mmCIF file of C-alpha atoms in Angstrom:
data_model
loop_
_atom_site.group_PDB
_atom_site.id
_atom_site.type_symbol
_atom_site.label_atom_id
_atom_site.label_comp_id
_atom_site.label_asym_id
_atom_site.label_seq_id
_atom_site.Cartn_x
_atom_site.Cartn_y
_atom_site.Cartn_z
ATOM 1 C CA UNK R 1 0.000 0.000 0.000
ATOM 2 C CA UNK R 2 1.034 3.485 -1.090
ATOM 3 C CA UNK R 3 1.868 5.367 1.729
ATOM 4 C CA UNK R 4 2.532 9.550 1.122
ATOM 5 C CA UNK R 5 3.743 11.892 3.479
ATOM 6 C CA UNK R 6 5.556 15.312 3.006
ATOM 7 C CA UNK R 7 9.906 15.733 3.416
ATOM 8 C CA UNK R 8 12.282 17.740 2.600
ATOM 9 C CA UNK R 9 14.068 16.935 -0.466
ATOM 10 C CA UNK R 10 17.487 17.489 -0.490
ATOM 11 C CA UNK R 11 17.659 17.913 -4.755
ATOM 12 C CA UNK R 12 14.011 19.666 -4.873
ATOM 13 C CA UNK R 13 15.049 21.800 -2.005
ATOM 14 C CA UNK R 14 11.951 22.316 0.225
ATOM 15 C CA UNK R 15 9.141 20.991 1.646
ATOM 16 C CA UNK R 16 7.636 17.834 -1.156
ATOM 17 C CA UNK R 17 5.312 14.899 -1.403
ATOM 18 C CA UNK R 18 7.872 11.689 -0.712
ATOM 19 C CA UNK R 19 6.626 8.193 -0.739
ATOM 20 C CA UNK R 20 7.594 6.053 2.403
ATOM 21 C CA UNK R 21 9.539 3.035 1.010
ATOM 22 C CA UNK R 22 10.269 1.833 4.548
ATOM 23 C CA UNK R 23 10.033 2.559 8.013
ATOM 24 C CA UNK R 24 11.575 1.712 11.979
ATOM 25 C CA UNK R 25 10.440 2.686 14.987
ATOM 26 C CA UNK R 26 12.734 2.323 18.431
ATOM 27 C CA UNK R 27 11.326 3.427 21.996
ATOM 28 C CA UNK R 28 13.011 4.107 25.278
ATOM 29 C CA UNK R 29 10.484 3.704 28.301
ATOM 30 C CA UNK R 30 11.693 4.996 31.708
ATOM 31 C CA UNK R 31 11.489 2.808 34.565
ATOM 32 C CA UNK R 32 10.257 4.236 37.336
ATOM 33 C CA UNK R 33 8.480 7.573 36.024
ATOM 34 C CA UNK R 34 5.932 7.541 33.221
ATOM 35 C CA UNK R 35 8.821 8.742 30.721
ATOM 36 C CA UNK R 36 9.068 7.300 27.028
ATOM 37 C CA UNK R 37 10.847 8.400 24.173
ATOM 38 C CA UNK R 38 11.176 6.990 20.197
ATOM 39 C CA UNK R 39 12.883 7.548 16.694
ATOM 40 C CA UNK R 40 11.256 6.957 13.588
ATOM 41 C CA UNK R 41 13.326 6.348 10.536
ATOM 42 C CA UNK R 42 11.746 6.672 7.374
ATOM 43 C CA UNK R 43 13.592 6.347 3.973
ATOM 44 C CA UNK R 44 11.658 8.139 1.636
ATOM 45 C CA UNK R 45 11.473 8.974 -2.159
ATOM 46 C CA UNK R 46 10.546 12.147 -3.596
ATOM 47 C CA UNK R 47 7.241 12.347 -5.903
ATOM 48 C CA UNK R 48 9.248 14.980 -7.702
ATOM 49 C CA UNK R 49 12.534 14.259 -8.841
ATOM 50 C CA UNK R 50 13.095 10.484 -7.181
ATOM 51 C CA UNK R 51 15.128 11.356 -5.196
ATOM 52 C CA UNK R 52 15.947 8.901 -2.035
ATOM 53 C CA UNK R 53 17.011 10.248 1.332
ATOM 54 C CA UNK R 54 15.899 9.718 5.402
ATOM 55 C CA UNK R 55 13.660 11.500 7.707
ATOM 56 C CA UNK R 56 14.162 10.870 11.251
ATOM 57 C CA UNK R 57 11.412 11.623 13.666
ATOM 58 C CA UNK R 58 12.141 12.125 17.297
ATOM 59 C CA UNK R 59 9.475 12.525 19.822
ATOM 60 C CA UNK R 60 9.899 12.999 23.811
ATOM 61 C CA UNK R 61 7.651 12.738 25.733
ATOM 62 C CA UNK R 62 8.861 15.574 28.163
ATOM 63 C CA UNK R 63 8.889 17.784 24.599
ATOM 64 C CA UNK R 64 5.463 18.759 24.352
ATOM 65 C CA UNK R 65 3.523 21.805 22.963
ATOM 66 C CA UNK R 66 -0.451 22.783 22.275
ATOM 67 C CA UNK R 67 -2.369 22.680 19.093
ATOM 68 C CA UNK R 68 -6.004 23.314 18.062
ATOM 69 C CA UNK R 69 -8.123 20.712 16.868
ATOM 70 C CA UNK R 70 -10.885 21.243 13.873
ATOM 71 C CA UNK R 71 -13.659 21.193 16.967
ATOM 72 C CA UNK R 72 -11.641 24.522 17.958
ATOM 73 C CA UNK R 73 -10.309 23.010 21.278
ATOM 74 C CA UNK R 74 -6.749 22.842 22.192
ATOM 75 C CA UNK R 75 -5.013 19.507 23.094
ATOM 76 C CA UNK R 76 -1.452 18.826 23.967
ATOM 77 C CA UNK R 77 0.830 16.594 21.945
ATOM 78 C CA UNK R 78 4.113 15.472 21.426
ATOM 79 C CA UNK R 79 6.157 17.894 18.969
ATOM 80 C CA UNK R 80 8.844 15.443 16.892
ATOM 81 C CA UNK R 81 11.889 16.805 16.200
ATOM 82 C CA UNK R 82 12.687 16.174 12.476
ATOM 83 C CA UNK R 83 16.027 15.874 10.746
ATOM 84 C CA UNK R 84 17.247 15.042 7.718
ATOM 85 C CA UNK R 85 20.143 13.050 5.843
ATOM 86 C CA UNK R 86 21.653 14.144 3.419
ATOM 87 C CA UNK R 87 21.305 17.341 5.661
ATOM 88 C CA UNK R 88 19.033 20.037 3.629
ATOM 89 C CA UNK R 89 20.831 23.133 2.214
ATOM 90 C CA UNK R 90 21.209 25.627 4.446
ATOM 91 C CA UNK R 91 22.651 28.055 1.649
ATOM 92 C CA UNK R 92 22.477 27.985 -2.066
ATOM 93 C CA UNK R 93 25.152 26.905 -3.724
ATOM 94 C CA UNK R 94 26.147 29.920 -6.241
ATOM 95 C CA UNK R 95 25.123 28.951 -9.787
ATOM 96 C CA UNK R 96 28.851 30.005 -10.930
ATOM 97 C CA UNK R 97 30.499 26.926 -8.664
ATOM 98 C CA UNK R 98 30.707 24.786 -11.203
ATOM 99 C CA UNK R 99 32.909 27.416 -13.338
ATOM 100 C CA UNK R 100 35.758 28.067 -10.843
ATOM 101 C CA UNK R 101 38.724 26.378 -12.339
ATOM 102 C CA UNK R 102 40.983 24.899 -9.645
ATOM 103 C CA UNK R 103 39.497 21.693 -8.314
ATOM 104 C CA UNK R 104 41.357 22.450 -4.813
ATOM 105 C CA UNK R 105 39.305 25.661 -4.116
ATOM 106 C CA UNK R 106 36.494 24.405 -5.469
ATOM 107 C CA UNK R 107 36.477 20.961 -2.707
ATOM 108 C CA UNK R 108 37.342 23.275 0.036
ATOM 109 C CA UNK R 109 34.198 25.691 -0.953
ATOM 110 C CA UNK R 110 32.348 22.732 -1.381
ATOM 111 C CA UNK R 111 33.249 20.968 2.140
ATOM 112 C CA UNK R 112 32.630 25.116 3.870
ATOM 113 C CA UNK R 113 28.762 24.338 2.017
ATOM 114 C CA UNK R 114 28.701 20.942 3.868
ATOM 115 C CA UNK R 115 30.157 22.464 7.157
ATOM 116 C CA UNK R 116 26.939 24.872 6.958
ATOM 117 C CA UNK R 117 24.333 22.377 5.956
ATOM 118 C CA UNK R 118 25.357 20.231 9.352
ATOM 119 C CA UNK R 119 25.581 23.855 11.526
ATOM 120 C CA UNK R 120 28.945 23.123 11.991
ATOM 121 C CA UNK R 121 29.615 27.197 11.903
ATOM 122 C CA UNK R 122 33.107 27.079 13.447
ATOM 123 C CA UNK R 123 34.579 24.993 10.581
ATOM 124 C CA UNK R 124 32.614 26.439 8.297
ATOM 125 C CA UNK R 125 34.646 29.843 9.528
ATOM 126 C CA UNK R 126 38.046 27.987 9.294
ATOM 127 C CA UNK R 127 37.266 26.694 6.278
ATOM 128 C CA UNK R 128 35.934 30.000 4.315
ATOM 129 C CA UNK R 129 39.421 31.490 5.503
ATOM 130 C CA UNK R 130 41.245 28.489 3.791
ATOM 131 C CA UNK R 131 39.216 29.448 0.909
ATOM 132 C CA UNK R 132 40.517 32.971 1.148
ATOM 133 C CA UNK R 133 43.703 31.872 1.503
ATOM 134 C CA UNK R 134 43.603 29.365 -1.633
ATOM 135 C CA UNK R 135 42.208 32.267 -4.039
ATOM 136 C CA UNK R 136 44.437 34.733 -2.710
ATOM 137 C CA UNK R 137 47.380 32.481 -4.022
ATOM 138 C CA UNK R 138 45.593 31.433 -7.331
ATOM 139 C CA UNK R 139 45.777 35.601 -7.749
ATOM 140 C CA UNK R 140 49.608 35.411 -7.332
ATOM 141 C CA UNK R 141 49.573 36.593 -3.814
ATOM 142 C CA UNK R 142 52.640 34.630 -2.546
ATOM 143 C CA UNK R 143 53.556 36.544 0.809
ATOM 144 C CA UNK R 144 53.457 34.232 4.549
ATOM 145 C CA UNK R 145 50.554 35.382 6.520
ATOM 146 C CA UNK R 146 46.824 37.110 5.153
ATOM 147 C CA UNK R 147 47.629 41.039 5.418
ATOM 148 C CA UNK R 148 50.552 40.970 3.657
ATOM 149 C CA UNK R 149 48.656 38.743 0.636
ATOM 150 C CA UNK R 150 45.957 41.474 0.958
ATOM 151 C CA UNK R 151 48.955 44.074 0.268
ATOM 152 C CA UNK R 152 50.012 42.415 -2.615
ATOM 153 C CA UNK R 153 46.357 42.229 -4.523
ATOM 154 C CA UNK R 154 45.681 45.905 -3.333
ATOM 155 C CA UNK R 155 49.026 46.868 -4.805
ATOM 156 C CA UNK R 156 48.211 44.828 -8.273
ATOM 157 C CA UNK R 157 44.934 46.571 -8.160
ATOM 158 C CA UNK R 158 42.616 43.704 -7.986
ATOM 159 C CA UNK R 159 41.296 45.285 -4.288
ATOM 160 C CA UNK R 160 40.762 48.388 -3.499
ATOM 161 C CA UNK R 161 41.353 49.961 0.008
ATOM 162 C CA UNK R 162 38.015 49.327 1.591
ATOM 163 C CA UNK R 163 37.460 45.787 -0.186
ATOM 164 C CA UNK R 164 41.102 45.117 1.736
ATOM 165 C CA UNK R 165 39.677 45.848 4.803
ATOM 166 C CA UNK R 166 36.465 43.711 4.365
ATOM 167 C CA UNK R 167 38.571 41.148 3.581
ATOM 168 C CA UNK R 168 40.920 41.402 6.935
ATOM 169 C CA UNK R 169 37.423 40.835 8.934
ATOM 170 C CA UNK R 170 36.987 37.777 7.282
ATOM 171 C CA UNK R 171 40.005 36.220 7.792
ATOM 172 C CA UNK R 172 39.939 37.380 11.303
ATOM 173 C CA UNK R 173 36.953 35.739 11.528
ATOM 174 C CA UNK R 174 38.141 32.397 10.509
ATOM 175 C CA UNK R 175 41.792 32.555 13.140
ATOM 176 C CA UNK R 176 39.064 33.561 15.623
ATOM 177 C CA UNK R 177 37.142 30.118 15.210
ATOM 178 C CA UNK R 178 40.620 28.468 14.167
ATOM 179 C CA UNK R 179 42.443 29.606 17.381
ATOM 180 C CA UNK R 180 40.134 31.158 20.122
ATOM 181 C CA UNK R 181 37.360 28.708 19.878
ATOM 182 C CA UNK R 182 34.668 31.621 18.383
ATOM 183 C CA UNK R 183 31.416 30.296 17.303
ATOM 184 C CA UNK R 184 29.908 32.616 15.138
ATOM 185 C CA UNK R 185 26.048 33.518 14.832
ATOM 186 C CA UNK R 186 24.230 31.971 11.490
ATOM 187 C CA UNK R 187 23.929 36.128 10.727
ATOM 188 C CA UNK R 188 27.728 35.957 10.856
ATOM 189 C CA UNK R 189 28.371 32.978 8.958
ATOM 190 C CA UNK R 190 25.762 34.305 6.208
ATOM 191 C CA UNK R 191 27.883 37.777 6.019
ATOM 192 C CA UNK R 192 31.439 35.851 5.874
ATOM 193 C CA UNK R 193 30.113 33.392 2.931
ATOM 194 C CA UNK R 194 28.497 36.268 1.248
ATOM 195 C CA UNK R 195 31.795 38.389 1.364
ATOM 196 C CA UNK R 196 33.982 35.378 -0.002
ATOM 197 C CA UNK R 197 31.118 34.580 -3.034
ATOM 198 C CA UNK R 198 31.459 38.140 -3.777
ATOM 199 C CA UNK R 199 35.344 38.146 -4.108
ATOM 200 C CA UNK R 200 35.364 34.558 -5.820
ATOM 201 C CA UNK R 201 32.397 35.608 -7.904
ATOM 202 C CA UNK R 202 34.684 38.920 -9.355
ATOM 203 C CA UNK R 203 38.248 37.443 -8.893
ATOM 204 C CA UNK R 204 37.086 34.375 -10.809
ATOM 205 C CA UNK R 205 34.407 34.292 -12.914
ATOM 206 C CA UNK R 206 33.324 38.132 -13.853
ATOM 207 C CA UNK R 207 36.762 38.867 -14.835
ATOM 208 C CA UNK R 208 37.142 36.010 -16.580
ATOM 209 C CA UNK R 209 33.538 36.814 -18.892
ATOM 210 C CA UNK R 210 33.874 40.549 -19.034
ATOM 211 C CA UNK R 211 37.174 39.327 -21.196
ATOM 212 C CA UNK R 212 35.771 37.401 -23.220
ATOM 213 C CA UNK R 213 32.951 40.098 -23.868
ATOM 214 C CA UNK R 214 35.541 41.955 -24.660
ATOM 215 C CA UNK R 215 36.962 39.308 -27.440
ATOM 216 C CA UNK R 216 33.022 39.247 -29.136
ATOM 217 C CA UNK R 217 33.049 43.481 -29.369
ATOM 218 C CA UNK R 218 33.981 43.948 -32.742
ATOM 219 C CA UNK R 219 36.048 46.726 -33.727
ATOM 220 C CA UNK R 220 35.119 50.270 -34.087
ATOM 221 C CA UNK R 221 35.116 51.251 -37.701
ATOM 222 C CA UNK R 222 37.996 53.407 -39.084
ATOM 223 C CA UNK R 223 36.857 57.012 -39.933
ATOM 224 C CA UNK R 224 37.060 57.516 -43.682
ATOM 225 C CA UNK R 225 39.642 61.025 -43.678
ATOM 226 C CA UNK R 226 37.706 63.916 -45.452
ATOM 227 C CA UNK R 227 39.438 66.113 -48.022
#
């Protein structure tokens, strides 16, 4: 028998109808106090695109809020707590990933994405400054430690003075996770990630297509001399 419920689809990206391929249920009964707990696993398969991922459902009995029934009345119930795996996306992935050349930026990008998507916001800190770090170098910025690398692009011309200094709080960022044990807010992760998609996004692609723009211009016509 068919059996329909809704999940978040890690491809689809939100809330979707999933069929329930299978499902296992564990409970946990106290022994001396009317205490229970119980995970549900359900693998499930989106109606959408097919794809197959798991929905766990944990309910306490301890966790409890109130909801209102059709009759109007209010009745108390256990709220589940669900998660997912493969985790759902916490942050898009820029449509211009796929474009960045080097494969080493593009894994360590990829595994700061992952960090987020589990809410692991300290290494996803350490990690966008190792992204930093990697692009700054692709850009020929050889020097030892991050300000001096910032130097060198602002003295090429590829940053400007107050892009240099956006760019310093974001590396501090990361040594601040990296070496002081900072765990920054989801409102500071969101600000660091946009920062470094804006740099990557102009350092490496936008460059890159306003050349070839550039190539496609044809050539402004000579001006015939008049006599």
């Amino acid at each position: 028998q068919l059996t329909l419920t809704t999940g978040h689809c890690p491809t689809c990206g939100g809330d979707r109808k999933a069929e329930v391929m299978t499902s296992h249920r564990e409970r946990w009964d106290a022994d001396e106090a009317p205490v229970w707990a119980s995970d549900t696993y359900n693998i499930l398969k989106c109606r959408g695109c097919d794809t197959v991922y798991v929905q766990k459902e944990h309910v306490f009995s301890e966790d409890f809020d109130y909801r209102q029934t059709p009759d109007g009345e209010w009745e108390q119930y256990c709220k589940p707590v669900v998660t997912y795996w493969p985790a759902p996306a916490t942050r898009d992935r820029p449509d211009w990933l796929g474009e960045i050349g080097d494969d080493s930026l593009k894994l360590v990008l990829l595994e700061v994405y992952g960090a987020l998507d589990a809410d692991h916001r300290i290494l996803a800190a350490i990690g966008a400054r190792t992204v930093l770090d990697r692009a700054m170098t692709l850009l020929n910025a050889m020097a030892d430690n991050f300000p001096s690398k910032l130097n060198e692009l602002k003295d090429k011309g590829i940053i400007s003075d107050h892009e240099m200094e956006q760019l310093l709080v974001l590396t501090d960022a990361g040594s601040a996770s990296a070496h002081r044990a900072w765990l920054p807010t989801p409102e500071n992760v969101a600000t660091v990630m946009s920062g470094i998609e804006s740099f990557l996004h102009r350092t490496m692609i936008f460059g890159k297509k306003i050349s070839d723009v550039k190539k496609d211009i044809p050539p402004r016509p000579r001006r015939l001399k008049s006599h």
